[in-house]
Amino acid sequence: MTKFSPGRLFIYFILILFCAIYLMPLLVMLLTSFKTLPDIRGGNLLSLPEVWVFEAWFKAWGSACTGVTCEGVKGYFWNSFKMAIPAVFISTLIGALNGYVIAHWRFKGSNLFFALMLFGCFIPFQVILLPMAATLGKFGLANTTTGLVFVHVVYGLVFTTLFFRNFYVSVPGELVKAAKLDGAGFFTIFFKIMLPISKPIIMVCIIWQFTQIWNDFLFGVVYSGSDSQPITVALNNLVNTSTGVKEYNVDMAAAIIAALPTLFVYVVAGKYFVRGLTAGSVKG
Amino acid sequence: MATLDIKQLYKRYGKNGPNTLEDINISIESGEFLILVGPSGCGKSTLMNMIAGLEEITAGDICIDSKVVNDVDPKDRDIAMVFQSYALYPNMTVRGNIEFALKIQKMDKPERDKEITRVAQLLQIEHLLNRKPSQLSGGQQQRVSMGRALARQPKIYLFDEPLSNLDAKLRVEMRHEIKKLHQRLGTTIVYVTHDQIEAMTLADRIAVMKDGQLLQLGSPAEIYNDPADMFVAGFMGSPAMNFLHCSVEQSDQGLVGSLVCDQQQSHQIPLPERLAKYAGKSVVVGIRPEQITHVNPYKQDKALVTTLNLKLGVLEPTGPDTIALVTLNDKEISCRLDPDKPAVMGENLDLMFDMSSAVFFDPNSEQRIR
Amino acid sequence: MATLDIKQLYKRYGKNGPNTLEDINISIESGEFLILVGPSGCGKSTLMNMIAGLEEITAGDICIDSKVVNDVDPKDRDIAMVFQSYALYPNMTVRGNIEFALKIQKMDKPERDKEITRVAQLLQIEHLLNRKPSQLSGGQQQRVSMGRALARQPKIYLFDEPLSNLDAKLRVEMRHEIKKLHQRLGTTIVYVTHDQIEAMTLADRIAVMKDGQLLQLGSPAEIYNDPADMFVAGFMGSPAMNFLHCSVEQSDQGLVGSLVCDQQQSHQIPLPERLAKYAGKSVVVGIRPEQITHVNPYKQDKALVTTLNLKLGVLEPTGPDTIALVTLNDKEISCRLDPDKPAVMGENLDLMFDMSSAVFFDPNSEQRIR
Amino acid sequence: MFNTLQKWLPKIILSPSIFLVTVCIYGYVAWTGYLSLTHSRFLPNFKWAGLLQYQKLMENDRWVTSCINLLIFGVLFIIISIILGTLLAIFLDQNIRQEGAIRTIYLYPMALSFIVTGTAWKWILNPGLGLEKMMHDWGWTSFEFNWLVSNDMSVYTLVIAAVWQSSGFVMAMFLAGLRGIDSSIVKAAQIDGASMPTIYWKIILPCLRPVFFSAVIITSHIAIKSFDLVTALTSGGPGYSSDLPALFMYTHAFTRGQMGLGAASAMMMLGGVLAILVPYLYSELRNREQ
Amino acid sequence: GEVEVLHWWTSGGEAKSVGVLKEMLEAQGHSWKDFAVAGGGGESAMTVLKTRAISGNPPAAAQIKGHDIQEWADLGFLSNLNDVAKAEKWDEVVPAVVTNVMKFNGDYVAVPVNVHRVNWLWANPAVFEKAGAKIPTTMDEFFVSAEKLKAAGIIPLAHGGQAWQDATVFEAVALDILGSEDYNKAFVMHDDAVLSSDKMVEVFTVFKKMSNYIDSDSPGRDWNIATSMVINGQAGMQIMGDWAKGEFVAAGKVPGKDFVCLPAPGTDGQFTFNIDSFAMFELSKSDNVTAQKALAKTILTPEFQEVFNLNKGSIPVRTDMDMSKFDSCALDSMATFKASNQSGDLVPSMAHGLATTGYVQGAIYDVVTNFFNDPDGDPKETVVKLARVVRAAK
Ligand SMILES: Nc1ncnc2c1ncn2[C@@H]1O[C@H](COP(=O)(O)OP(=O)(O)OP(=O)(O)O)[C@@H](O)[C@H]1O
Ligand SMILES: Nc1ncnc2c1ncn2[C@@H]1O[C@H](COP(=O)(O)OP(=O)(O)OP(=O)(O)O)[C@@H](O)[C@H]1O
Ligand SMILES: [Mg+2]
Ligand SMILES: [Mg+2]
C-alpha cells in the first residue's frame, strides 16, 4: 500500500532528521541525569556516563529538597493536577462555546469582541500580577487553588477561544442550519454536532492549555498557597539556587519527571488527530 | 398544515449587492403543494432558506398561519427541509442523522426506531443505516437528507431539488411517495425541481421565477399551456417550445404566417383570427415540439392544423420519441417524431403543425398576445 | 483521444467490505462517448474515481492507450473530471478555479484569459468569475465544476452527473455543447447521468450497471429497444417499461396472452410466434408506455397491434403527454396519451397496444426471451 | 419567553468572557497605563509623573536594545516556526508509520520546563561544552558555533531554542487543520494535474488560513512574552545584548523596583503590538466576513 | 501559633539548615508553614512577596535583604521587633554595621541570619604549581600570575558571564582600587565626584584587563560551572563569595589543600559583606505574632547560627560565638569581619544589594555588564555613563 518511492524516502529522511535534532537536548538531559556529579563536572556533555547511576532519579522523585522538606517532587503532582485539570477543562469548554458563538451565532459586536480578546493575549503577564493579586485578595481567593484556577481560566480563555473560533469558521454553516431546522437549540447543536467534529482542535487546545498551565511558574508561585504549590515551583526550587550546590543530574531527572503528565497528554491526544471529520457533510 | 404567505419579500446578499430576490409575493394555502422553478441562480434556494428562517430578510414579511415569523427562530417554525447541498451531520451515522430531530422532539426509542425503519425502507437505505455520510454515494446522501425531513411531521416541508441525484427509476418511486405523503398528511410543501415531470405531476401550483422575480404563478396546466410570456413558455417543457418569428399576413384562408425552410421553399402556416390586429406586423409563434409531428389523420382536419413538407435536419432518438430538427426562418425547430416511423436526416417529410395549441408573443415586449 | 480499457476490475472499500465493483470489463475506443447508468449506489462514481486514479484498485487493471496505469499518478493521466460533489476549491474565485489547471499547464496569461472567457460564456457564468464558491447557487457551482474540466483538453473526460442541478433549459443547452465539444475534439468521454434523454442522445454506447456489476453494454438503441434483461428494460425509460405477467396461450389468431382489467373484463393481446415454446407457461411481457396509446389509424393495421377497451385510472399530465394508469393483471400499467384528447379518470377508452415492439422475459431468470 | 432566551443565549454565553476580558485585561491594562504615568517604584504609588517614565525609557540604551532584539527575534522566530511547523505537519500527514511517536517527539519540547532545558541548551550551544566541542572532537576542527557567547549573535540562539520549543505545537495546529480538509478538493486538484507540492501550496494551505491566523497569534504571543527562555538561556547576556522587553519589564518592575518604568515599558510593548497586529486582525476578520 | 516563612533557600545544604530552624521553632510549640521560592537571588521570591502583600496576605516572615528592608518598612508592612531585640540583647552581640541594615528609623524590623564575604579569591594550588605561578594577593600579582597561567594553557580566571557575577568581580576590583572609603562614597552615597573620578576610570580599565584572562565561552555560565573549572584544574582561580566553598566541599575537596581561599586581590583586610535576613511582617492574629517573635529570637540563637552557617559556608552574625567547628576559610572570614568592623573596611556588597537600592544597583549592573562584554568598551565614556545612570536612578 505505502510504497517506498524516492519521495517517501525523502519524507521519512526529513522526519527522522528532525526527530534527531529535536531529541538532542533530551539526550543531553537524559545522559546527564544518569551521571554522577563529578562525572558531570569533568566530562563531555554528550559522552556516556562512566557509570550509569539512577540515584538522581530517585532523589528527584523522593528526596531532593524543595524547601525545608526534602521529599522530592512527588508530593507536588497532586497540587498541579488539582489546578490543571479544572482549569484546562473550564477554559476549553468556555473557549469552545465562545468560538462557536463567534463563528456561527454572530451578532453585532461579536467580531469586535473577538478582536479585543485577541489583543488581550499580548499583555505581558507580569503586568497583571499585582492588580490580579488585589482582585483575588478582595474576593478572598488569594493563595487558594480556586484563585489559581480562575487566573488560568481567564488568561487561557483568550487562546482557547482563538483556536475554536478559527476552527469553527471552516465548518460549513449548512450543518448549523440543518440542525436548527431539526429543532435543535443552541446547546444541542453545540454538544451534538459541533463538539463531535472538533476532536482535533479540542486536542490542540488541551495540549496547549495543559502545557501552559502545567508548566506555568509565574502564576503558580504567585497565586498558590504555601501548601498548594504546583510542581513547577518545586522544580524551580530544586533547580534554581543562587548560592547553593547545583546537582545537575537531579535537576534533569526532575524536569523529565515533571514533564511526564504532559507527555502522557500528548500521547493520548494523538489518537484524536483523525482525518476527515467534516467530510461528506455538504456538497460543493 | 399551515398557510404560508410571502409578502413583498426582498433579499440582498451583502450591503451593496444586487437584489437577489425582488418583491416576491406568494400566498400558499394550507396543504398546498407549490413548486418553484426557474433558471439556475434565480433565487429559489434563497427563498427556501428565508422561509426556513436561515437567511435574514432584507425587507418584507413571511407569515406562517398568518403570523409574521420574520423573527421566529428556525427551530420554532416547525419546518423540515431537504437542503440542496444535503448538509448531513458528518459525525453521525445515517441512523443518527435521521434520528436527530426525533430525539430532540423527545420521541420514545421504540417509536423512533419504527419511524427510522419506515423512512429507511421508503428510501431504500436500510442497509446503510450504520454508515457515516462520507461512506455513501451521492444519491445515497441525498436520500439520507430526504429521510431526515421525512421522518418528521412538520407544518411545512421544504424540498430543494431533493431527487436530482437519483436515478430515473428511483426518482419516479420517490415522486410517488412524496405525492402519497402529501395526500396522506396534507402538509404544505414548497418544492424546487428542475424536472419537468416532477413539476407537472406533483404541483398544485407552479411558481416560475427569473432573476429574483416571480414571473408567473399558476397550475401546471396554466403554466404549460398558457404561459404569461416567452420566458415562461420557453422555460417549461423539454425539448423547449419553438419560437418562430414570422410576419402576419392576411390571405384567402385567413391569417397566415410565412416560413422559409432551409432558405429554399416558402411555406405558410395558418394563424388564429385574434391576431388580426397584428396583420402586416411580426409576431413570435410559440409551438411545442409535440405539436409538430408526423401526420396524424385524426387531427389533420382540425382547424389551424396544417401539413408542411420540410427537410429534416439532425435526428435525436430519445427512446420514446425521436426529436428532429428542422430549420425554419433561420432557426432550428424541434419536432417530435415517432421512432417507429423511419426518418433519415436530409429527407423531406410531411410534418403536421397543430397551430391550435400554439401561443403568440409580441416580439418586443415578449408578452403573450391573447 | 485515448482508448480506455477496464479489465476485470474489482473494488472493495475497507478490508472486509462487500465488493463495490465486481469484475468490470469495458473497452472504450478512442473518441468514444460512453455513458454509465445504474441505480444510485451501484458504483458509478467509484468506477470513475478509479479511472481517474483517485481510488485504489483492489484487483484488475485499467489501461489507457493500452498501457496499464494502475500505478500512474492521477496528475499524470491527463484526465479531466467533473465531480458529483463539485469539489470546488473554496479558497479561489470562480476564475481561479477554472484557471488552476491551465496555470499548471503553464499556459500563457492571455491565452488563459481567452480560455476562461470562452468557458464562462459557454456556461453562462461570466458574471460570477470573481465570486467565491460559497457565494454561488447549487447550479452555479456545478457549472463552475464543469468549467474547470472544459477549460482543459485532456485525453479523457470524466463527467459525473454534471448537469443534475441545472434547469431543463440550461441542461439542453449544455448537452448540445458537450455534444459539439465531443464532435470537435473527439475526446474519449465517460459520463454518468440519470437523465434518459442525455443518455440516449449523447452516448455512443451505454453501460448499465447494477450492484457493482455490468449488466449490458450497447448502443442507446440497443439498450432501449433490446434490453438484455428485465432490470435493464425497467431501468431505461421514463415512465418505465410496463411488465405484465401473463400466460401464453395458443388461440385461433395465433399466440395470445390474457389480461384482466380491473378484475372485471378479460382481454387478450397477440404475442409473436417465437413464444410458441412458452405456450401454457407464463412470460413477462415488457411494453413501454409509448406503445400503449390512443388508437392511431396508421399503426392499427400492423401485425401484433391490438386495441383494448380499458378503464382509465389516475391521469398524470406531464405537459407534452398525459400518462394514464390502467390496472391490468393486478398491476398498474402506464400508457401515454395525447393531452389534447380529453380523457377522464374512470372512463373506458380504446387503447392501442403495439406488441411489435414489446419484449418478453422469462419470469424466473428475468432474462430476455428472444 | 423561551424564544427570547434562545435569542439572547449567544450573548449570554459570551458575556462572562466579555466581562472577564474587560476587567482582567483591559481594566488591568488601564491600571498599568495609569501606573506608567506615576512615580511608582518599589510598589505602586500614585504620585503623578506625567510622561517622565516614557522619557526615561526612551533614553535607556537597554530598552532600545531589547526592542531591536524583539524585532529580530520575533520575526525570525515566527517565520521559522510557522514554516517548520507547517512542513513537518505536511510531511507527517502522508500516512506516516509511527506518526504518533514522531508527533510526540516534535511536541515534547513544550512539555519540558525551560528552567531546566535552558541549562541543557546553554551547554549545547556553549562552544566549550557543546556542539562546537563535539564537532572538534569528531575531527571537524574548523567548525565554529559560538553564537551564545557573541554579543551580536546571542539573540539568534534564542531563536533556535524558541523554535525548538514551539514549532512542535505549530505542527500540531497545522496537523489538526490538515485533517479537516475535504479530501475531494485534493482529488480535484490531482485531476487538474497539480503535483502534491502545488496542491499544498495553492489549495490546502490557503484553506488553512484560519489555522495560519491562530499560528501567527500564538507564536507572536510566545515571542513577545519570551521570558523564561531568555532568563534560562542567556539572562539577557552577554551584557544585555540579548535582552527582550518582557525581561526588561519584569526586571524593572519587580527586581529593580522601578514599577513606573516597568509599566511604561509594558505600555510601549502593547502599543507596538497594537500597531502591528491591528491591521492584520482587521484584514483577517474582514476577509472572513464576506 | 503559626508562621509562614517565605525564603529562597532550597538547595540541599540550605534547606537542611532552614529545616533546623523549623524544628527549633516547632519544639517551642509553633508550626511552620514553608513558602520556598528559589531563583535569581530572590527575584522570584520578591515578586511573590509583593503580590502577597498587595493581596493583603503577606507571610509572617520573609527573606529580605539590604535596602529592600527599608522599602518595606517605609511602606508600613513590617512589625516592630524591639522587644525581642532588647530581651535578646541583639545590639550587643551583633555589629552595628549589620544591625543598621535591620533597623528602620531605629526600630528593629528584621533579623539577620548570616554574613557572606563576597570578596574571596578561590584558587587551585595544583594548577598554579604546574604553571609555576604564585597565587596572587594584589592586582599586580594577579596579572603576572594570570599571564603565566595563560601561557601554560590554563584559563587564568574562571568566570560566569552573568550580570551579577560581572558585578561581583567589578566590586572586588573597585574595592581594591578605590579603597573602602571611596567605595562607600561611590556605591552607598553615590557621590558624583567619586563615581566620575579618574580612579573610577582606573577601576574600569583594570576590570577590562581582567577580561583578557577569561575564556571566551564565559557568557551565561553559571557560577558553579566556573567553580568546577577551578576544581578540575581547567582554570586557576575564581572571584566569588564564600558560598563557592560549598561546591569545593561537595566535590570532596579540602580547604587549604585542594583549594585555597584568599581575599580578592588587593582587598586583604577588607570585607564586602552580604547579609541574609528575615523581615517580619505585621500580622493580625496574636498567637501568630507570638510565633513570629519566637522565630526572630530563634534565628539569632547561637545554636541555630552555628548549624546554619556551617552548612551555608558563611559566618554567624553574632560575634560572640564559638567558632571551633568552622573551617579555615570561615575562621579567616570571621577574623576579618571583626577586624574590618573596627577599621571601617567592612563595606556592603553592591553586587548583592546591600549597598544601595534595587534601581541604582540595576543601573550599575547594566553599565558594568555592558562594558565588560563590549570589546570596544571605553573606560572613560563608561564612567561618565555610570555617573549619569546613577544620578538618574537615585
Ligand atoms: N468510502 C466508502 N466506504 C464504504 N462504502 C462506500 C464508500 N464510498 C462509497 N461507498 C459505497 O459504494 C457503493 C458505490 O458508491 P458510488 O458512489 O460509486 O455509487 P454511485 O453509483 O455513484 O451512486 P450515485 O448515483 O448515488 O452517485 C455505494 O453503495 C456506497 O455506499
Ligand atoms: N452567500 C452569497 N453571497 C452572494 N451571493 C449569493 C450568495 N448565495 C447565493 N448568492 C447568489 O444569489 C443568487 C440566487 O442563489 P440561489 O442559491 O437562491 O439560486 P437557486 O435559484 O437556488 O439556483 P440553483 O438552481 O442553481 O440552485 C445566485 O445568483 C447566487 O449567485
Ligand atoms: Mg438552489
Ligand atoms: Mg455517484
mmCIF file with all atom_site columns, N, CA and C and ligand atoms in Angstrom, chain B residues 127-128 131 134-140 143 165-166, chain C residues 13 20 38-47 55 84 160-161 192 194, ligand 1:
data_model
loop_
_atom_site.group_PDB
_atom_site.id
_atom_site.type_symbol
_atom_site.label_atom_id
_atom_site.label_alt_id
_atom_site.label_comp_id
_atom_site.label_asym_id
_atom_site.label_entity_id
_atom_site.label_seq_id
_atom_site.pdbx_PDB_ins_code
_atom_site.Cartn_x
_atom_site.Cartn_y
_atom_site.Cartn_z
_atom_site.occupancy
_atom_site.B_iso_or_equiv
_atom_site.pdbx_formal_charge
_atom_site.auth_seq_id
_atom_site.auth_comp_id
_atom_site.auth_asym_id
_atom_site.auth_atom_id
_atom_site.pdbx_PDB_model_num
ATOM   1   N N   . HIS B 1 127 ? -29.928 -0.733 4.409   1.00 0.00 ? 127 HIS B N   1
ATOM   2   C CA  . HIS B 1 127 ? -28.622 -1.377 4.585   1.00 0.00 ? 127 HIS B CA  1
ATOM   3   C C   . HIS B 1 127 ? -27.519 -0.361 4.875   1.00 0.00 ? 127 HIS B C   1
ATOM   4   N N   . LEU B 1 128 ? -27.860 0.910  4.853   1.00 0.00 ? 128 LEU B N   1
ATOM   5   C CA  . LEU B 1 128 ? -26.830 1.926  5.057   1.00 0.00 ? 128 LEU B CA  1
ATOM   6   C C   . LEU B 1 128 ? -26.912 2.587  6.426   1.00 0.00 ? 128 LEU B C   1
ATOM   7   N N   . ARG B 1 131 ? -23.811 3.482  8.361   1.00 0.00 ? 131 ARG B N   1
ATOM   8   C CA  . ARG B 1 131 ? -22.674 4.127  7.700   1.00 0.00 ? 131 ARG B CA  1
ATOM   9   C C   . ARG B 1 131 ? -22.608 5.600  8.071   1.00 0.00 ? 131 ARG B C   1
ATOM   10  N N   . SER B 1 134 ? -19.781 10.072 4.850   1.00 0.00 ? 134 SER B N   1
ATOM   11  C CA  . SER B 1 134 ? -18.645 10.058 3.925   1.00 0.00 ? 134 SER B CA  1
ATOM   12  C C   . SER B 1 134 ? -18.518 8.716  3.215   1.00 0.00 ? 134 SER B C   1
ATOM   13  N N   . GLN B 1 135 ? -19.239 7.720  3.679   1.00 0.00 ? 135 GLN B N   1
ATOM   14  C CA  . GLN B 1 135 ? -19.139 6.410  3.036   1.00 0.00 ? 135 GLN B CA  1
ATOM   15  C C   . GLN B 1 135 ? -20.320 6.141  2.108   1.00 0.00 ? 135 GLN B C   1
ATOM   16  N N   . LEU B 1 136 ? -21.023 7.193  1.739   1.00 0.00 ? 136 LEU B N   1
ATOM   17  C CA  . LEU B 1 136 ? -22.196 6.993  0.893   1.00 0.00 ? 136 LEU B CA  1
ATOM   18  C C   . LEU B 1 136 ? -21.967 7.561  -0.495  1.00 0.00 ? 136 LEU B C   1
ATOM   19  N N   . SER B 1 137 ? -22.722 7.051  -1.443  1.00 0.00 ? 137 SER B N   1
ATOM   20  C CA  . SER B 1 137 ? -22.680 7.633  -2.782  1.00 0.00 ? 137 SER B CA  1
ATOM   21  C C   . SER B 1 137 ? -23.528 8.894  -2.789  1.00 0.00 ? 137 SER B C   1
ATOM   22  N N   . GLY B 1 138 ? -23.380 9.681  -3.844  1.00 0.00 ? 138 GLY B N   1
ATOM   23  C CA  . GLY B 1 138 ? -24.113 10.936 -3.916  1.00 0.00 ? 138 GLY B CA  1
ATOM   24  C C   . GLY B 1 138 ? -25.609 10.758 -3.732  1.00 0.00 ? 138 GLY B C   1
ATOM   25  N N   . GLY B 1 139 ? -26.158 9.822  -4.455  1.00 0.00 ? 139 GLY B N   1
ATOM   26  C CA  . GLY B 1 139 ? -27.592 9.610  -4.380  1.00 0.00 ? 139 GLY B CA  1
ATOM   27  C C   . GLY B 1 139 ? -28.015 9.115  -3.009  1.00 0.00 ? 139 GLY B C   1
ATOM   28  N N   . GLN B 1 140 ? -27.164 8.325  -2.400  1.00 0.00 ? 140 GLN B N   1
ATOM   29  C CA  . GLN B 1 140 ? -27.490 7.832  -1.062  1.00 0.00 ? 140 GLN B CA  1
ATOM   30  C C   . GLN B 1 140 ? -27.490 8.977  -0.062  1.00 0.00 ? 140 GLN B C   1
ATOM   31  N N   . ARG B 1 143 ? -30.616 10.797 -0.362  1.00 0.00 ? 143 ARG B N   1
ATOM   32  C CA  . ARG B 1 143 ? -31.754 10.107 0.235   1.00 0.00 ? 143 ARG B CA  1
ATOM   33  C C   . ARG B 1 143 ? -31.739 10.235 1.755   1.00 0.00 ? 143 ARG B C   1
ATOM   34  N N   . ASN B 1 165 ? -30.135 13.811 -7.713  1.00 0.00 ? 165 ASN B N   1
ATOM   35  C CA  . ASN B 1 165 ? -29.063 12.859 -7.928  1.00 0.00 ? 165 ASN B CA  1
ATOM   36  C C   . ASN B 1 165 ? -29.527 11.399 -7.917  1.00 0.00 ? 165 ASN B C   1
ATOM   37  N N   . LEU B 1 166 ? -30.815 11.211 -8.066  1.00 0.00 ? 166 LEU B N   1
ATOM   38  C CA  . LEU B 1 166 ? -31.313 9.831  -8.067  1.00 0.00 ? 166 LEU B CA  1
ATOM   39  C C   . LEU B 1 166 ? -31.542 9.362  -9.501  1.00 0.00 ? 166 LEU B C   1
ATOM   40  N N   . TYR C 1 13  ? -14.281 -1.398 -0.566  1.00 0.00 ? 13  TYR C N   1
ATOM   41  C CA  . TYR C 1 13  ? -13.921 -0.373 0.422   1.00 0.00 ? 13  TYR C CA  1
ATOM   42  C C   . TYR C 1 13  ? -13.666 -1.071 1.742   1.00 0.00 ? 13  TYR C C   1
ATOM   43  N N   . THR C 1 20  ? -17.691 -3.587 -4.071  1.00 0.00 ? 20  THR C N   1
ATOM   44  C CA  . THR C 1 20  ? -18.427 -2.446 -4.596  1.00 0.00 ? 20  THR C CA  1
ATOM   45  C C   . THR C 1 20  ? -18.458 -2.517 -6.123  1.00 0.00 ? 20  THR C C   1
ATOM   46  N N   . GLY C 1 38  ? -27.137 3.497  -13.955 1.00 0.00 ? 38  GLY C N   1
ATOM   47  C CA  . GLY C 1 38  ? -27.365 2.450  -12.960 1.00 0.00 ? 38  GLY C CA  1
ATOM   48  C C   . GLY C 1 38  ? -27.974 3.076  -11.736 1.00 0.00 ? 38  GLY C C   1
ATOM   49  N N   . PRO C 1 39  ? -28.588 2.240  -10.923 1.00 0.00 ? 39  PRO C N   1
ATOM   50  C CA  . PRO C 1 39  ? -29.264 2.808  -9.756  1.00 0.00 ? 39  PRO C CA  1
ATOM   51  C C   . PRO C 1 39  ? -28.276 3.473  -8.816  1.00 0.00 ? 39  PRO C C   1
ATOM   52  N N   . SER C 1 40  ? -28.789 4.365  -8.026  1.00 0.00 ? 40  SER C N   1
ATOM   53  C CA  . SER C 1 40  ? -27.968 5.074  -7.056  1.00 0.00 ? 40  SER C CA  1
ATOM   54  C C   . SER C 1 40  ? -27.216 4.081  -6.180  1.00 0.00 ? 40  SER C C   1
ATOM   55  N N   . GLY C 1 41  ? -25.920 4.281  -6.079  1.00 0.00 ? 41  GLY C N   1
ATOM   56  C CA  . GLY C 1 41  ? -25.112 3.429  -5.218  1.00 0.00 ? 41  GLY C CA  1
ATOM   57  C C   . GLY C 1 41  ? -24.589 2.182  -5.897  1.00 0.00 ? 41  GLY C C   1
ATOM   58  N N   . CYS C 1 42  ? -24.709 2.109  -7.220  1.00 0.00 ? 42  CYS C N   1
ATOM   59  C CA  . CYS C 1 42  ? -24.278 0.888  -7.879  1.00 0.00 ? 42  CYS C CA  1
ATOM   60  C C   . CYS C 1 42  ? -22.781 0.892  -8.181  1.00 0.00 ? 42  CYS C C   1
ATOM   61  N N   . GLY C 1 43  ? -22.126 2.030  -7.972  1.00 0.00 ? 43  GLY C N   1
ATOM   62  C CA  . GLY C 1 43  ? -20.682 2.036  -8.155  1.00 0.00 ? 43  GLY C CA  1
ATOM   63  C C   . GLY C 1 43  ? -20.184 2.863  -9.323  1.00 0.00 ? 43  GLY C C   1
ATOM   64  N N   . LYS C 1 44  ? -21.021 3.731  -9.839  1.00 0.00 ? 44  LYS C N   1
ATOM   65  C CA  . LYS C 1 44  ? -20.615 4.529  -10.990 1.00 0.00 ? 44  LYS C CA  1
ATOM   66  C C   . LYS C 1 44  ? -19.498 5.496  -10.615 1.00 0.00 ? 44  LYS C C   1
ATOM   67  N N   . SER C 1 45  ? -19.725 6.243  -9.546  1.00 0.00 ? 45  SER C N   1
ATOM   68  C CA  . SER C 1 45  ? -18.712 7.205  -9.141  1.00 0.00 ? 45  SER C CA  1
ATOM   69  C C   . SER C 1 45  ? -17.430 6.502  -8.751  1.00 0.00 ? 45  SER C C   1
ATOM   70  N N   . THR C 1 46  ? -17.572 5.367  -8.117  1.00 0.00 ? 46  THR C N   1
ATOM   71  C CA  . THR C 1 46  ? -16.381 4.607  -7.747  1.00 0.00 ? 46  THR C CA  1
ATOM   72  C C   . THR C 1 46  ? -15.576 4.248  -8.984  1.00 0.00 ? 46  THR C C   1
ATOM   73  N N   . LEU C 1 47  ? -16.263 3.791  -10.000 1.00 0.00 ? 47  LEU C N   1
ATOM   74  C CA  . LEU C 1 47  ? -15.567 3.424  -11.232 1.00 0.00 ? 47  LEU C CA  1
ATOM   75  C C   . LEU C 1 47  ? -14.862 4.636  -11.833 1.00 0.00 ? 47  LEU C C   1
ATOM   76  N N   . GLU C 1 55  ? -9.012  6.368  -6.528  1.00 0.00 ? 55  GLU C N   1
ATOM   77  C CA  . GLU C 1 55  ? -9.321  5.310  -5.578  1.00 0.00 ? 55  GLU C CA  1
ATOM   78  C C   . GLU C 1 55  ? -8.402  4.145  -5.903  1.00 0.00 ? 55  GLU C C   1
ATOM   79  N N   . GLN C 1 84  ? -19.140 14.637 -8.858  1.00 0.00 ? 84  GLN C N   1
ATOM   80  C CA  . GLN C 1 84  ? -20.537 14.669 -8.456  1.00 0.00 ? 84  GLN C CA  1
ATOM   81  C C   . GLN C 1 84  ? -20.734 15.682 -7.318  1.00 0.00 ? 84  GLN C C   1
ATOM   82  N N   . ASP C 1 160 ? -19.271 13.229 -13.950 1.00 0.00 ? 160 ASP C N   1
ATOM   83  C CA  . ASP C 1 160 ? -20.122 12.505 -13.013 1.00 0.00 ? 160 ASP C CA  1
ATOM   84  C C   . ASP C 1 160 ? -21.379 13.331 -12.714 1.00 0.00 ? 160 ASP C C   1
ATOM   85  N N   . GLU C 1 161 ? -22.448 13.012 -13.365 1.00 0.00 ? 161 GLU C N   1
ATOM   86  C CA  . GLU C 1 161 ? -23.706 13.755 -13.252 1.00 0.00 ? 161 GLU C CA  1
ATOM   87  C C   . GLU C 1 161 ? -23.467 15.269 -13.316 1.00 0.00 ? 161 GLU C C   1
ATOM   88  N N   . VAL C 1 192 ? -21.569 9.972  -16.441 1.00 0.00 ? 192 VAL C N   1
ATOM   89  C CA  . VAL C 1 192 ? -22.629 9.358  -15.640 1.00 0.00 ? 192 VAL C CA  1
ATOM   90  C C   . VAL C 1 192 ? -23.839 10.269 -15.671 1.00 0.00 ? 192 VAL C C   1
ATOM   91  N N   . HIS C 1 194 ? -28.348 10.397 -14.917 1.00 0.00 ? 194 HIS C N   1
ATOM   92  C CA  . HIS C 1 194 ? -29.608 9.734  -14.628 1.00 0.00 ? 194 HIS C CA  1
ATOM   93  C C   . HIS C 1 194 ? -30.679 10.219 -15.575 1.00 0.00 ? 194 HIS C C   1
HETATM 94  N N1  . LIG F 2 .   ? -15.793 5.454  1.403   1.00 0.00 ? 1   LIG F N1  1
HETATM 95  C C1  . LIG F 2 .   ? -16.673 4.463  1.293   1.00 0.00 ? 1   LIG F C1  1
HETATM 96  N N2  . LIG F 2 .   ? -16.701 3.475  2.204   1.00 0.00 ? 1   LIG F N2  1
HETATM 97  C C2  . LIG F 2 .   ? -17.570 2.470  2.104   1.00 0.00 ? 1   LIG F C2  1
HETATM 98  N N3  . LIG F 2 .   ? -18.504 2.364  1.145   1.00 0.00 ? 1   LIG F N3  1
HETATM 99  C C3  . LIG F 2 .   ? -18.524 3.327  0.208   1.00 0.00 ? 1   LIG F C3  1
HETATM 100 C C4  . LIG F 2 .   ? -17.630 4.422  0.235   1.00 0.00 ? 1   LIG F C4  1
HETATM 101 N N4  . LIG F 2 .   ? -17.909 5.201  -0.814  1.00 0.00 ? 1   LIG F N4  1
HETATM 102 C C5  . LIG F 2 .   ? -18.934 4.643  -1.458  1.00 0.00 ? 1   LIG F C5  1
HETATM 103 N N5  . LIG F 2 .   ? -19.322 3.508  -0.853  1.00 0.00 ? 1   LIG F N5  1
HETATM 104 C C6  . LIG F 2 .   ? -20.399 2.588  -1.274  1.00 0.00 ? 1   LIG F C6  1
HETATM 105 O O1  . LIG F 2 .   ? -20.085 2.086  -2.537  1.00 0.00 ? 1   LIG F O1  1
HETATM 106 C C7  . LIG F 2 .   ? -21.219 1.994  -3.347  1.00 0.00 ? 1   LIG F C7  1
HETATM 107 C C8  . LIG F 2 .   ? -20.978 2.681  -4.664  1.00 0.00 ? 1   LIG F C8  1
HETATM 108 O O2  . LIG F 2 .   ? -20.821 4.062  -4.480  1.00 0.00 ? 1   LIG F O2  1
HETATM 109 P P1  . LIG F 2 .   ? -20.753 5.089  -5.676  1.00 0.00 ? 1   LIG F P1  1
HETATM 110 O O3  . LIG F 2 .   ? -20.502 6.414  -5.125  1.00 0.00 ? 1   LIG F O3  1
HETATM 111 O O4  . LIG F 2 .   ? -19.824 4.577  -6.681  1.00 0.00 ? 1   LIG F O4  1
HETATM 112 O O5  . LIG F 2 .   ? -22.243 4.985  -6.221  1.00 0.00 ? 1   LIG F O5  1
HETATM 113 P P2  . LIG F 2 .   ? -22.863 5.720  -7.480  1.00 0.00 ? 1   LIG F P2  1
HETATM 114 O O6  . LIG F 2 .   ? -23.151 4.667  -8.454  1.00 0.00 ? 1   LIG F O6  1
HETATM 115 O O7  . LIG F 2 .   ? -22.049 6.854  -7.894  1.00 0.00 ? 1   LIG F O7  1
HETATM 116 O O8  . LIG F 2 .   ? -24.230 6.211  -6.862  1.00 0.00 ? 1   LIG F O8  1
HETATM 117 P P3  . LIG F 2 .   ? -24.982 7.611  -7.061  1.00 0.00 ? 1   LIG F P3  1
HETATM 118 O O9  . LIG F 2 .   ? -25.709 7.520  -8.301  1.00 0.00 ? 1   LIG F O9  1
HETATM 119 O O10 . LIG F 2 .   ? -25.877 7.619  -5.876  1.00 0.00 ? 1   LIG F O10 1
HETATM 120 O O11 . LIG F 2 .   ? -23.967 8.658  -7.025  1.00 0.00 ? 1   LIG F O11 1
HETATM 121 C C9  . LIG F 2 .   ? -22.357 2.641  -2.555  1.00 0.00 ? 1   LIG F C9  1
HETATM 122 O O12 . LIG F 2 .   ? -23.190 1.630  -2.078  1.00 0.00 ? 1   LIG F O12 1
HETATM 123 C C10 . LIG F 2 .   ? -21.698 3.338  -1.435  1.00 0.00 ? 1   LIG F C10 1
HETATM 124 O O13 . LIG F 2 .   ? -22.472 3.266  -0.290  1.00 0.00 ? 1   LIG F O13 1
#
